[in-house]
């Protein structure tokens, strides 16, 4: 319990089965420490092969990391869409634990969720169960 190098965060990824298609998630987020409340470092990549002919969303810049409840974490920041622009995002992930494989979930919201197709604003959301891979919390509240 005296480990000064232990990480507090979340890691994982895999295939997320959404209503539209299977997306790929890559995730790592860790808190910077007590002196940097809610600040974190990490990376999120979400690849949706069917939306707009294929879309890659990648975090850019700083992120925040928050424990919502014991089994859910929230990561916020800014994402580039296919390597361009910057849109706000929030990613909610759950870790069902090692005794319940196939029950982890991911829910991503990017940009303006009220945006209309063909408009000048970007909005995207997807959610599903992680069917290939795993979400692991590196901490417990």
mmCIF file of C-alpha atoms in Angstrom:
data_model
loop_
_atom_site.group_PDB
_atom_site.id
_atom_site.type_symbol
_atom_site.label_atom_id
_atom_site.label_comp_id
_atom_site.label_asym_id
_atom_site.label_seq_id
_atom_site.Cartn_x
_atom_site.Cartn_y
_atom_site.Cartn_z
ATOM 1 C CA UNK A 1 0.000 0.000 0.000
ATOM 2 C CA UNK A 2 3.025 2.336 0.072
ATOM 3 C CA UNK A 3 3.453 2.323 -3.696
ATOM 4 C CA UNK A 4 4.264 5.854 -4.856
ATOM 5 C CA UNK A 5 4.326 4.832 -8.511
ATOM 6 C CA UNK A 6 0.927 3.192 -8.769
ATOM 7 C CA UNK A 7 -1.335 4.447 -11.554
ATOM 8 C CA UNK A 8 -4.877 5.643 -11.072
ATOM 9 C CA UNK A 9 -6.862 5.391 -14.258
ATOM 10 C CA UNK A 10 -8.347 3.197 -16.934
ATOM 11 C CA UNK A 11 -6.910 1.237 -19.838
ATOM 12 C CA UNK A 12 -8.172 -1.111 -22.471
ATOM 13 C CA UNK A 13 -10.161 -1.266 -25.612
ATOM 14 C CA UNK A 14 -11.284 -3.652 -28.274
ATOM 15 C CA UNK A 15 -14.357 -4.062 -30.429
ATOM 16 C CA UNK A 16 -17.450 -2.145 -29.314
ATOM 17 C CA UNK A 17 -20.684 -3.549 -30.784
ATOM 18 C CA UNK A 18 -22.854 -0.489 -31.539
ATOM 19 C CA UNK A 19 -26.262 -0.325 -33.224
ATOM 20 C CA UNK A 20 -24.675 0.802 -36.511
ATOM 21 C CA UNK A 21 -21.532 -1.359 -36.663
ATOM 22 C CA UNK A 22 -18.589 -2.668 -34.707
ATOM 23 C CA UNK A 23 -16.236 0.161 -33.718
ATOM 24 C CA UNK A 24 -12.682 -0.123 -32.409
ATOM 25 C CA UNK A 25 -11.721 1.575 -29.132
ATOM 26 C CA UNK A 26 -8.226 2.226 -27.772
ATOM 27 C CA UNK A 27 -8.085 3.890 -24.352
ATOM 28 C CA UNK A 28 -5.610 4.910 -21.679
ATOM 29 C CA UNK A 29 -6.189 7.630 -19.090
ATOM 30 C CA UNK A 30 -4.441 8.284 -15.792
ATOM 31 C CA UNK A 31 -4.776 11.049 -13.215
ATOM 32 C CA UNK A 32 -1.850 13.425 -12.797
ATOM 33 C CA UNK A 33 -2.063 13.324 -9.005
ATOM 34 C CA UNK A 34 -3.825 14.968 -6.088
ATOM 35 C CA UNK A 35 -2.397 18.401 -6.847
ATOM 36 C CA UNK A 36 -4.002 18.350 -10.329
ATOM 37 C CA UNK A 37 -7.635 17.633 -9.483
ATOM 38 C CA UNK A 38 -9.569 16.186 -12.448
ATOM 39 C CA UNK A 39 -6.595 16.641 -14.782
ATOM 40 C CA UNK A 40 -5.272 13.591 -16.504
ATOM 41 C CA UNK A 41 -3.126 12.407 -19.328
ATOM 42 C CA UNK A 42 -3.978 9.759 -21.835
ATOM 43 C CA UNK A 43 -5.286 8.910 -25.244
ATOM 44 C CA UNK A 44 -8.587 7.850 -26.801
ATOM 45 C CA UNK A 45 -9.020 6.507 -30.340
ATOM 46 C CA UNK A 46 -12.403 5.418 -31.733
ATOM 47 C CA UNK A 47 -12.609 3.986 -35.248
ATOM 48 C CA UNK A 48 -16.043 3.637 -36.863
ATOM 49 C CA UNK A 49 -15.646 1.889 -40.238
ATOM 50 C CA UNK A 50 -19.131 2.721 -41.542
ATOM 51 C CA UNK A 51 -19.974 6.323 -40.610
ATOM 52 C CA UNK A 52 -19.182 8.705 -43.483
ATOM 53 C CA UNK A 53 -17.263 5.968 -45.282
ATOM 54 C CA UNK A 54 -15.054 5.376 -42.248
ATOM 55 C CA UNK A 55 -14.130 7.725 -39.451
ATOM 56 C CA UNK A 56 -11.288 7.937 -36.941
ATOM 57 C CA UNK A 57 -11.736 10.049 -33.808
ATOM 58 C CA UNK A 58 -8.594 10.722 -31.740
ATOM 59 C CA UNK A 59 -8.116 12.751 -28.591
ATOM 60 C CA UNK A 60 -5.897 15.813 -28.872
ATOM 61 C CA UNK A 61 -4.775 18.008 -26.007
ATOM 62 C CA UNK A 62 -5.482 17.574 -22.307
ATOM 63 C CA UNK A 63 -8.211 15.356 -20.911
ATOM 64 C CA UNK A 64 -10.062 15.083 -17.621
ATOM 65 C CA UNK A 65 -10.783 11.826 -15.825
ATOM 66 C CA UNK A 66 -13.517 11.283 -13.272
ATOM 67 C CA UNK A 67 -14.853 8.421 -11.157
ATOM 68 C CA UNK A 68 -18.606 8.511 -11.607
ATOM 69 C CA UNK A 69 -19.475 5.409 -9.618
ATOM 70 C CA UNK A 70 -17.397 2.391 -8.647
ATOM 71 C CA UNK A 71 -17.920 0.673 -12.019
ATOM 72 C CA UNK A 72 -17.958 3.711 -14.374
ATOM 73 C CA UNK A 73 -15.375 6.298 -15.440
ATOM 74 C CA UNK A 74 -15.781 9.492 -17.479
ATOM 75 C CA UNK A 75 -13.107 10.907 -19.782
ATOM 76 C CA UNK A 76 -13.544 14.368 -21.361
ATOM 77 C CA UNK A 77 -11.451 16.336 -23.784
ATOM 78 C CA UNK A 78 -11.132 17.314 -27.423
ATOM 79 C CA UNK A 79 -11.020 15.018 -30.465
ATOM 80 C CA UNK A 80 -9.851 15.409 -34.037
ATOM 81 C CA UNK A 81 -12.156 13.923 -36.678
ATOM 82 C CA UNK A 82 -10.153 12.110 -39.376
ATOM 83 C CA UNK A 83 -7.143 14.173 -38.295
ATOM 84 C CA UNK A 84 -8.890 17.532 -38.685
ATOM 85 C CA UNK A 85 -10.613 20.068 -36.452
ATOM 86 C CA UNK A 86 -11.308 19.853 -32.750
ATOM 87 C CA UNK A 87 -14.585 18.739 -31.197
ATOM 88 C CA UNK A 88 -15.403 18.276 -27.502
ATOM 89 C CA UNK A 89 -15.984 14.696 -26.409
ATOM 90 C CA UNK A 90 -17.073 12.668 -23.426
ATOM 91 C CA UNK A 91 -16.456 8.930 -23.120
ATOM 92 C CA UNK A 92 -18.163 6.848 -20.455
ATOM 93 C CA UNK A 93 -16.763 3.360 -19.827
ATOM 94 C CA UNK A 94 -17.779 0.624 -17.424
ATOM 95 C CA UNK A 95 -15.708 -2.259 -16.119
ATOM 96 C CA UNK A 96 -17.873 -5.234 -15.172
ATOM 97 C CA UNK A 97 -14.862 -6.967 -13.628
ATOM 98 C CA UNK A 98 -12.921 -10.082 -14.514
ATOM 99 C CA UNK A 99 -15.770 -12.345 -13.354
ATOM 100 C CA UNK A 100 -18.080 -10.905 -16.049
ATOM 101 C CA UNK A 101 -16.204 -10.916 -19.371
ATOM 102 C CA UNK A 102 -18.134 -9.414 -22.276
ATOM 103 C CA UNK A 103 -20.104 -7.007 -20.070
ATOM 104 C CA UNK A 104 -17.870 -3.911 -20.208
ATOM 105 C CA UNK A 105 -19.436 -0.974 -22.058
ATOM 106 C CA UNK A 106 -18.374 2.210 -23.834
ATOM 107 C CA UNK A 107 -20.443 5.270 -24.776
ATOM 108 C CA UNK A 108 -18.907 8.105 -26.819
ATOM 109 C CA UNK A 109 -20.413 11.531 -27.534
ATOM 110 C CA UNK A 110 -18.531 13.979 -29.772
ATOM 111 C CA UNK A 111 -19.373 17.518 -30.859
ATOM 112 C CA UNK A 112 -22.906 18.872 -31.142
ATOM 113 C CA UNK A 113 -25.392 16.025 -30.733
ATOM 114 C CA UNK A 114 -28.116 18.226 -32.269
ATOM 115 C CA UNK A 115 -26.131 18.680 -35.505
ATOM 116 C CA UNK A 116 -27.923 17.688 -38.701
ATOM 117 C CA UNK A 117 -26.359 15.686 -41.505
ATOM 118 C CA UNK A 118 -24.998 17.985 -44.175
ATOM 119 C CA UNK A 119 -24.889 20.939 -41.756
ATOM 120 C CA UNK A 120 -21.801 22.863 -40.729
ATOM 121 C CA UNK A 121 -21.704 21.388 -37.213
ATOM 122 C CA UNK A 122 -20.377 17.936 -36.334
ATOM 123 C CA UNK A 123 -22.088 15.521 -33.980
ATOM 124 C CA UNK A 124 -21.538 11.829 -33.316
ATOM 125 C CA UNK A 125 -22.562 9.343 -30.681
ATOM 126 C CA UNK A 126 -22.263 5.587 -30.311
ATOM 127 C CA UNK A 127 -22.521 3.093 -27.490
ATOM 128 C CA UNK A 128 -22.275 -0.614 -26.965
ATOM 129 C CA UNK A 129 -20.815 -3.620 -25.232
ATOM 130 C CA UNK A 130 -17.104 -4.384 -25.568
ATOM 131 C CA UNK A 131 -17.362 -7.775 -27.298
ATOM 132 C CA UNK A 132 -13.689 -8.254 -28.135
ATOM 133 C CA UNK A 133 -11.259 -6.807 -25.621
ATOM 134 C CA UNK A 134 -11.509 -5.464 -22.102
ATOM 135 C CA UNK A 135 -11.820 -2.278 -20.070
ATOM 136 C CA UNK A 136 -9.739 -2.337 -16.879
ATOM 137 C CA UNK A 137 -9.715 0.206 -14.093
ATOM 138 C CA UNK A 138 -6.278 0.706 -12.575
ATOM 139 C CA UNK A 139 -7.856 1.918 -9.363
ATOM 140 C CA UNK A 140 -10.779 1.524 -7.043
ATOM 141 C CA UNK A 141 -12.423 4.501 -5.373
#
